[in-house]
Coordinates of C-alpha atoms in Angstrom, one line a residue:
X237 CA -25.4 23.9 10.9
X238 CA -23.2 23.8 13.6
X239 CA -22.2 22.4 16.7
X240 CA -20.6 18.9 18.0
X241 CA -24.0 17.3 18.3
X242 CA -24.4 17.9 14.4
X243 CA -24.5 14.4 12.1
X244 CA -22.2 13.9 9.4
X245 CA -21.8 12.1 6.9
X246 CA -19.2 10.7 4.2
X247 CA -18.0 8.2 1.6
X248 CA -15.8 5.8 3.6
X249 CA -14.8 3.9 0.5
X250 CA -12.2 5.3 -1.8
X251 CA -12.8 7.2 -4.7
X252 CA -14.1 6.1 -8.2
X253 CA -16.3 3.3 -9.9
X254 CA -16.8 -0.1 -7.3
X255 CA -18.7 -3.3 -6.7
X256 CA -19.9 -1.7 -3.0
X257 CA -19.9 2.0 -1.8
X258 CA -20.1 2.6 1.9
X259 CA -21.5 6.2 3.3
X260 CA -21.1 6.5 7.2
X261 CA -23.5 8.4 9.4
X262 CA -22.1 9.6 12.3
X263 CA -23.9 11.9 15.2
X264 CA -26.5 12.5 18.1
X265 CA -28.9 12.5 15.2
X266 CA -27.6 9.9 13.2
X267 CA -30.5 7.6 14.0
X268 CA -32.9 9.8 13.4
X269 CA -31.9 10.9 9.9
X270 CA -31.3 7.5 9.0
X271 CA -34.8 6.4 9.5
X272 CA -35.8 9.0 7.5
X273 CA -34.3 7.7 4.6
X274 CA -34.0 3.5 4.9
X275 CA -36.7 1.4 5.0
X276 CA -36.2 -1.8 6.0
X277 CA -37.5 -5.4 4.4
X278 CA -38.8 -5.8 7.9
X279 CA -40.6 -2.8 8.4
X280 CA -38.9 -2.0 11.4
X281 CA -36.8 0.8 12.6
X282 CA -33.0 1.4 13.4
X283 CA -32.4 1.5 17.0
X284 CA -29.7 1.6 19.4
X285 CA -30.9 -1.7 20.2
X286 CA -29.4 -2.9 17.0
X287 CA -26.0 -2.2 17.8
X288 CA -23.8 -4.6 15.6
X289 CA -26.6 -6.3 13.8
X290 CA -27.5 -5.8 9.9
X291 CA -30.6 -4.6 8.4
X292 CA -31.0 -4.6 4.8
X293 CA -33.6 -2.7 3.1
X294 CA -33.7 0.2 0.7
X295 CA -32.4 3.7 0.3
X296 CA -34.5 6.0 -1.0
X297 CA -35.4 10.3 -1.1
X298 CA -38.6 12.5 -1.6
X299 CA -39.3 10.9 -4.3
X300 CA -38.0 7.5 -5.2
X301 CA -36.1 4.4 -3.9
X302 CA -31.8 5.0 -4.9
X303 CA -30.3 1.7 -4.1
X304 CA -30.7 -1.6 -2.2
X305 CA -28.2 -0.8 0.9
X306 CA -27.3 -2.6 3.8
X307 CA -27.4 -1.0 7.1
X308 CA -25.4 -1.1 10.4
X309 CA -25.0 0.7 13.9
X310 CA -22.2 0.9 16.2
X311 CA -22.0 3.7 19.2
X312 CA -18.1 4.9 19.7
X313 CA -17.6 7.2 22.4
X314 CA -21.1 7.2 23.1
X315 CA -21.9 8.2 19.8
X316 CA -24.0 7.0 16.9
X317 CA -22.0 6.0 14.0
X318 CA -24.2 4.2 11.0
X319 CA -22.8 2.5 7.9
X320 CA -25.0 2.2 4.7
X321 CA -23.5 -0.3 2.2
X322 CA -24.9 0.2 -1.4
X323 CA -23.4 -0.3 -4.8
X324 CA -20.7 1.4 -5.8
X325 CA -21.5 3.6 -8.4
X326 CA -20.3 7.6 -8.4
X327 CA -23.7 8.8 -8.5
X328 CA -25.5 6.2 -6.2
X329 CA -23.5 7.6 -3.0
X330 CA -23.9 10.9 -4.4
X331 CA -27.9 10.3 -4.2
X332 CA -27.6 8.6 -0.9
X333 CA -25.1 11.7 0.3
X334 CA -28.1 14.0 -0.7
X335 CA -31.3 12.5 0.4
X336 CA -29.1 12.6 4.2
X337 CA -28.0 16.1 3.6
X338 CA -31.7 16.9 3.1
X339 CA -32.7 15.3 6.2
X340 CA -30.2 17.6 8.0
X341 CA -26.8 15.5 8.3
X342 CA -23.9 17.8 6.9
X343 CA -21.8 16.5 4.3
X344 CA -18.1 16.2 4.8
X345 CA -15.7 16.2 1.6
X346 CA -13.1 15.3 3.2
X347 CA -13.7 12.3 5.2
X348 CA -11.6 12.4 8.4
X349 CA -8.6 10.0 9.2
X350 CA -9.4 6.8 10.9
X351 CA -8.0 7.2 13.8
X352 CA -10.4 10.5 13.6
X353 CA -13.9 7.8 13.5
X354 CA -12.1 5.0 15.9
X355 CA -10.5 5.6 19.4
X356 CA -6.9 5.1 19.9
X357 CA -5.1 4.5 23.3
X358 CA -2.1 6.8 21.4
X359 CA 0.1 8.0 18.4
X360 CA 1.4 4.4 17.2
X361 CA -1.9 2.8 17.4
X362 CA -3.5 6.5 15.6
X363 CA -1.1 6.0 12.7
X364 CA -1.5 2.1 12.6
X365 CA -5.3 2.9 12.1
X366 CA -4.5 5.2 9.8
X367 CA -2.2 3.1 7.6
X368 CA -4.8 0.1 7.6
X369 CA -6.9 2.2 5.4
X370 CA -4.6 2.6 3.0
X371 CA -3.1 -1.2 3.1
X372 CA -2.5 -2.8 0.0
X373 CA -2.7 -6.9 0.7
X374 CA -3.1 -9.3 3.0
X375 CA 0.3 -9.3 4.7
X376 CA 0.4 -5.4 4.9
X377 CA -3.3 -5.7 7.4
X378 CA -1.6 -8.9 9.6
X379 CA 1.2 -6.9 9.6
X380 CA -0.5 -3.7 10.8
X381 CA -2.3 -5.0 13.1
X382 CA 0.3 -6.5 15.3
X383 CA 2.4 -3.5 15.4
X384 CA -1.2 -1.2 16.4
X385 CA -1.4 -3.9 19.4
X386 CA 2.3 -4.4 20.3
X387 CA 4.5 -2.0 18.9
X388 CA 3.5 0.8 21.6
X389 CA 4.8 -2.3 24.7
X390 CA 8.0 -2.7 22.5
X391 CA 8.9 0.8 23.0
X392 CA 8.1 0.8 26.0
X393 CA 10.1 -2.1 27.4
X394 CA 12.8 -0.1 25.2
X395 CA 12.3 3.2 27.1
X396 CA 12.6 1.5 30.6
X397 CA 15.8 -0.1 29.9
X398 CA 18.0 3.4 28.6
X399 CA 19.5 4.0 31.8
X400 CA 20.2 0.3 33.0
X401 CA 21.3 -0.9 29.1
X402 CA 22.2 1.9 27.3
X403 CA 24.4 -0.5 24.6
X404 CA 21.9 -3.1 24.3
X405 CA 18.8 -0.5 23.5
X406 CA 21.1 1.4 21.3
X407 CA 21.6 -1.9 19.2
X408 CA 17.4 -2.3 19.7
X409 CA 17.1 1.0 17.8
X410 CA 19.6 0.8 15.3
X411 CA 17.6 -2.5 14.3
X412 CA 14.5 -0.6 14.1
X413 CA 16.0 1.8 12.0
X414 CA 17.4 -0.8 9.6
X415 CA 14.0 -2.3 9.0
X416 CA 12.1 0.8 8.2
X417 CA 13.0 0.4 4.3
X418 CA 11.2 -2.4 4.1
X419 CA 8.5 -1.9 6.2
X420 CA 7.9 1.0 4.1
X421 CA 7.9 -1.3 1.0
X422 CA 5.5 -3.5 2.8
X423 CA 2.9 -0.5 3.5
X424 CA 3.4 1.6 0.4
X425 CA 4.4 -0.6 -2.1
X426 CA 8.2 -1.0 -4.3
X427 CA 8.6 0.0 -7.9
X428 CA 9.7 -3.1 -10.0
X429 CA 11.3 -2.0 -13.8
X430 CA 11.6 -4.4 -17.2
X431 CA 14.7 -3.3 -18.9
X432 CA 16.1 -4.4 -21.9
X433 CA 16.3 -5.0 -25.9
X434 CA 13.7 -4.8 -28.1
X435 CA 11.7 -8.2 -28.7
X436 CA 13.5 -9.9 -25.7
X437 CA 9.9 -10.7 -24.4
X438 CA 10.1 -7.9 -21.7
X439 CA 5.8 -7.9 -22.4
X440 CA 5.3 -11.2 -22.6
X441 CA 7.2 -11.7 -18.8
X442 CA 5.2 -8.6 -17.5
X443 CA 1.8 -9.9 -19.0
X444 CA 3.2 -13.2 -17.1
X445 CA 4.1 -11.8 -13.4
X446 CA 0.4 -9.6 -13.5
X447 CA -1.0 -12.5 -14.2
X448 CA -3.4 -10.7 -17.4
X449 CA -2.6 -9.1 -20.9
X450 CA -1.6 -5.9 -19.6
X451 CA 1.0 -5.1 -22.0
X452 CA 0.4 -5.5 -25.9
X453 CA 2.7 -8.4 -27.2
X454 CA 3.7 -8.8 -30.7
X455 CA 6.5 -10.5 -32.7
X456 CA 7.8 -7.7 -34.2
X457 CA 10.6 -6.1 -32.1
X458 CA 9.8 -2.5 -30.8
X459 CA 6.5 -3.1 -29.7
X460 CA 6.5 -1.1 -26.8
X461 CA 7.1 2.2 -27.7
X462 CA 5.8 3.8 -24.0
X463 CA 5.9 2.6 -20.3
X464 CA 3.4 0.5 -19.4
X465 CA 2.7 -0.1 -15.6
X466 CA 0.7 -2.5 -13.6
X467 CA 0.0 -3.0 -10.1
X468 CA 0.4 -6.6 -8.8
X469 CA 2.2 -8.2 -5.5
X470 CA 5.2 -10.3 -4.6
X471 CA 4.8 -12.6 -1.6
X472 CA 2.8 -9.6 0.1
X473 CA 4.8 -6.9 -0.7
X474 CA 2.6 -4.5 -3.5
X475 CA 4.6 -3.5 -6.2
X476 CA 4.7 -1.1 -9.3
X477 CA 5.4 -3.1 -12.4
X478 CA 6.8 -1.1 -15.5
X479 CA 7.3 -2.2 -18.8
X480 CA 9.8 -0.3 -20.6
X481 CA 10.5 0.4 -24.8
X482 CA 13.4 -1.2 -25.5
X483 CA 16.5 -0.2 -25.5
X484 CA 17.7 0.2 -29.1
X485 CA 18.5 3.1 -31.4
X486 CA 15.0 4.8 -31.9
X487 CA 13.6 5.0 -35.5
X488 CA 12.2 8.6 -34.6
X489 CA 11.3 11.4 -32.1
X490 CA 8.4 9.4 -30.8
X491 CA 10.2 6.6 -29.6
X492 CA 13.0 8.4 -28.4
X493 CA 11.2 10.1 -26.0
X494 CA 9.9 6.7 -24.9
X495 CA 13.1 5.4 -24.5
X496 CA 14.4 7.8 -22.3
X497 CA 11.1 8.1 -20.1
X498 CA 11.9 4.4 -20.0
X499 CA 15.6 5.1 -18.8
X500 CA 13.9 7.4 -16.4
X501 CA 11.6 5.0 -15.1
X502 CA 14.9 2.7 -14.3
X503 CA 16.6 5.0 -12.8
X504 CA 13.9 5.5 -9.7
X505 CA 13.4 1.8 -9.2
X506 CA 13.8 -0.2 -6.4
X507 CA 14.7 -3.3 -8.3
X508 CA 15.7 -3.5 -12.6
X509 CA 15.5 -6.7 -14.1
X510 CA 17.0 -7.1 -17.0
X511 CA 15.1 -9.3 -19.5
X512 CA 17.4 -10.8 -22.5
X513 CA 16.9 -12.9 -25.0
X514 CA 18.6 -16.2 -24.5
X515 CA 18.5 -17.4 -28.2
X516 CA 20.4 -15.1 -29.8
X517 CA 22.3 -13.7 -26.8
X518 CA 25.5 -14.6 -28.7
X519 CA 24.5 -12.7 -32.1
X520 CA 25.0 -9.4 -29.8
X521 CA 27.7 -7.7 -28.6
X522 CA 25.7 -4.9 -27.1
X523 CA 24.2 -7.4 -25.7
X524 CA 27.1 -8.8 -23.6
X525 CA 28.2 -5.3 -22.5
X526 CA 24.4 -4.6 -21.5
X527 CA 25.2 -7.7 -19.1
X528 CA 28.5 -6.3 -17.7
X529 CA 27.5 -3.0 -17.5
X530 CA 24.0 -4.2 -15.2
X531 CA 25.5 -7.1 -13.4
X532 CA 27.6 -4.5 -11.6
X533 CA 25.0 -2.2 -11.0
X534 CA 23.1 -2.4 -7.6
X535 CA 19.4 -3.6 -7.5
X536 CA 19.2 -5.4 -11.0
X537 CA 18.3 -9.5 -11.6
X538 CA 19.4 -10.7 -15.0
X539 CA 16.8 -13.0 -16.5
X540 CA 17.3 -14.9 -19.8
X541 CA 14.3 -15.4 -21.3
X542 CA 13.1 -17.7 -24.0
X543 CA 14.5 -20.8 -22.3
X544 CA 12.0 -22.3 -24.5
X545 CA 13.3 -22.4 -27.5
X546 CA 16.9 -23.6 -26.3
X547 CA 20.1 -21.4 -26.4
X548 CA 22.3 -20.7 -29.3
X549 CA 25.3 -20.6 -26.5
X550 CA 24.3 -23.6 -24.2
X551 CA 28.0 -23.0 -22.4
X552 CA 26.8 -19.2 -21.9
X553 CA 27.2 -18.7 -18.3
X554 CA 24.5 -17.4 -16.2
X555 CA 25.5 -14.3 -14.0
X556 CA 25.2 -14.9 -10.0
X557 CA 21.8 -12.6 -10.1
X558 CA 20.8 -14.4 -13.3
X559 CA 18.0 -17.2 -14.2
X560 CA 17.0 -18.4 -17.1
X561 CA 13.2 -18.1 -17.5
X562 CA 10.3 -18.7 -20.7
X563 CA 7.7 -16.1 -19.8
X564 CA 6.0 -18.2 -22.6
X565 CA 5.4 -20.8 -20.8
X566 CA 5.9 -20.0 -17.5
X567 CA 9.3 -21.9 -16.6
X568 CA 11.4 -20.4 -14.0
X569 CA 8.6 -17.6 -13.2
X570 CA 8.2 -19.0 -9.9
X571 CA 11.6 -18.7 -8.9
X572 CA 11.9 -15.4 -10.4
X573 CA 9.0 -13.9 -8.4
X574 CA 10.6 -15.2 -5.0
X575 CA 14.0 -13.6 -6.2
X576 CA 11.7 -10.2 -6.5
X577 CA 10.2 -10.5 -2.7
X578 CA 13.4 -11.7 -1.3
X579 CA 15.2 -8.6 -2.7
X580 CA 12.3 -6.4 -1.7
X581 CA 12.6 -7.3 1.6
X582 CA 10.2 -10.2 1.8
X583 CA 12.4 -12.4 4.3
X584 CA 13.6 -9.6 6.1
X585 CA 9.9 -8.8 7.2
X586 CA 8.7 -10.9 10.7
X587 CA 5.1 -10.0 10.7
X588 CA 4.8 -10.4 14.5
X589 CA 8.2 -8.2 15.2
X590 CA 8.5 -4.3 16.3
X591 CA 9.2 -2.3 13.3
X592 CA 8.5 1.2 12.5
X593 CA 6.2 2.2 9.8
X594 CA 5.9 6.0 9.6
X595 CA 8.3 9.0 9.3
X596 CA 7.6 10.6 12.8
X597 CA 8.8 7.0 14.3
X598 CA 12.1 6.9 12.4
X599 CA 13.0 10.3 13.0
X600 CA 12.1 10.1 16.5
X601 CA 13.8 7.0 17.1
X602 CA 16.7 8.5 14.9
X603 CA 16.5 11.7 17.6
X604 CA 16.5 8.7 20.8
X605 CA 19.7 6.9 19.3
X606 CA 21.5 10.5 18.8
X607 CA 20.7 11.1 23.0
X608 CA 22.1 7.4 23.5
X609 CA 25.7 8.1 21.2
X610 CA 25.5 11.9 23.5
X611 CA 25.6 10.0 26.9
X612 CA 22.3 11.2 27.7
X613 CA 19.8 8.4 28.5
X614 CA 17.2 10.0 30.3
X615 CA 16.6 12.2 27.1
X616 CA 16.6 9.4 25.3
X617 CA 13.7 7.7 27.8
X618 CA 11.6 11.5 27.5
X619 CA 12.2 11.0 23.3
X620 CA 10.6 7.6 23.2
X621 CA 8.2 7.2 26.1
X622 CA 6.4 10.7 25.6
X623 CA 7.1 11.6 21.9
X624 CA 7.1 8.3 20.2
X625 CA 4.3 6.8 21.8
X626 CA 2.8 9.6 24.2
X627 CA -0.9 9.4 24.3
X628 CA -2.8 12.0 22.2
X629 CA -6.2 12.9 22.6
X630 CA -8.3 10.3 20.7
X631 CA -11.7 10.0 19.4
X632 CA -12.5 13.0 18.8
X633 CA -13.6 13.0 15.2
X634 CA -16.9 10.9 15.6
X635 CA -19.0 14.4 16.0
X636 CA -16.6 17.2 15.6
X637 CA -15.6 18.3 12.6
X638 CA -12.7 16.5 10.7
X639 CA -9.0 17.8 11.1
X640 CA -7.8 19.2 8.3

């Protein structure tokens, strides 16, 4: 089948096992081919009358009823598009994907980008739709959605003032360019590492900031003779947590190889911490040396843990990017986990403030600032105001085929 007044459909939902699958409908025949397939608890049709208004009823082929679904309409660009939520199972919306596909919709494996399905006014907003799909908390949508609304203005006000402030919008840029580290933390998330000696309670703490018995805990030191990892969140910023073996001299290949994938694991982190164990800190002089050797390494906290149970060396000082901490009992967890968002750029991050959020910005900004530093302002105007935000053509995915 072919042609742009073709329906199509596909899972909007990502993949694997869920609570709630959604399959979207979209095309000149969308309504049609729906109706062929969902029957309603009201007996009634889908029309266009029912734009923005749920239906629930049942999905169902040839032969039999598939699932319970719930039903809505919208028209974009004049064009039908129809959600169908049912539950989330692999071989439900496989079902529901067929029984459409033999009512003539096409079936699209690769679902197209957002800003494919919704219309965009131009790139920013396009890659701000985009992003949202992918967003991992709260603060990461809030944070989206005021730069798909405002960032596009920012730039624009920026672009106007090249020729007339060439100082103050270099300064603007160099800003933007500053904040795209952690605005990149914000969208796609940092990687957080547990360093350390064995049975310092590295398991216990990460069980403690995922908030569930992710990591198996034991008395016994060596435990942990792999990475484990975990997502989780700190103050809206999604994060990677690892847990690492411990760092000892390894009883045999096995653990060895753990070690050093541990070492690796370090190694590409945005923040270490450094989990020892505050009751017999003094009984070690590896120990100590682990402390010097970390304390002047960038991107690494220092936690003591087992506060608990009191320290052999109360007079032991704590370094500056130290705390102690019980991940037994929880004491000093809070203040740890707003040590983790504030060094992952937590405070830095104004949710209602410009920043850039995808590669193409930065390195077109990047390109603008260079055309400032060259004496050449009006280049810099062309870089922002028809690269950087330039308007694209939008909505054009709703019954064409998806890009690729």
């Amino acid at each position: 089948m072919n042609g742009d007044n073709v329906a199509r459909c596909f899972v909007t939902t990502p993949a694997g096992m869920g609570a709630l699958g959604i399959v979207r409908v979209v095309g000149e025949g969308a309504l049609s081919i729906l109706n062929r397939v969902f029957e309603s608890r009201s007996g009634r049709v889908l029309a266009e009358a029912d734009v923005d208004r749920l239906r629930y009823g049942s999905i169902h082929d040839e032969t039999e009823s598939i699932d319970d679904a719930v039903v809505s309409l919208a028209i974009v660009s004049g064009i039908p598009t129809i959600d169908i939520a049912a539950h989330g199972g692999i071989r439900v919306l496989q079902r529901v994907l067929s029984s459409l596909a033999e009512h003539g919709a096409e079936i699209v494996e690769t679902p197209p980008a957002a800003s494919d399905v919704w219309s965009a006014t131009g790139r920013i907003e396009a890659e701000a739709l985009d992003a949202l799909v992918q967003a991992k908390t709260a603060r990461a949508v809030r944070f989206l959605s005021w730069q798909r609304e405002n960032l596009a203005d920012s730039l624009r006000r920026v672009a106007g003032r090249c020729a007339t402030d060439p100082e103050g919008v270099r300064a603007e840029l160099e800003s933007l360019l500053q904040g795209y580290d952690d605005a990149r933390r914000l969208l796609h998330g940092a990687k957080v590492v547990l360093v350390g000696p064995p049975n310092s309670g590295k398991s216990t703490l990460f069980n403690r900031l995922v908030g569930r018995n992710a990591a198996m805990v034991a008395p016994r030191a060596g435990t942990t003779r792999d990475w484990v990892t975990a997502s989780t969140e700190f103050d809206g910023i999604p994060a990677t947590l690892v847990d690492t073996a411990g760092r000892r001299l390894p009883d045999d290949d096995l653990e060895s190889l753990a070690v050093e994938s541990g070492c690796n694991e370090a190694n590409a982190a945005d923040l270490r911490i450094l989990v020892l164990d505050g009751v017999s800190i003094s009984e070690t002089k590896t120990i100590e040396a682990c402390v010097d050797a970390e304390e002047n390494s960038a991107g690494t906290l220092i936690v003591l843990n087992k506060a608990d149970r009191g320290a052999a060396r109360p007079e032991w000082v704590v370094p500056k990017q130290g705390l102690w901490i019980s991940a037994e009992t929880g004491a000093g967890i809070g203040e740890l986990t707003t040590r983790i968002a504030t060094y992952l750029g937590s405070d830095r991050i104004a949710d209602r403030s410009p920043y850039l959020f995808t590669g193409r910005q930065h390195s077109l900004v990047a390109q603008a600032l260079r055309c400032l530093l060259d004496r050449r302002p009006n280049a810099a105007t062309v870089v922002i105001a028809r690269e950087l935000i330039g308007a694209q053509p939008i909505g054009v995915g709703l019954g064409r085929t998806a890009r690729t």
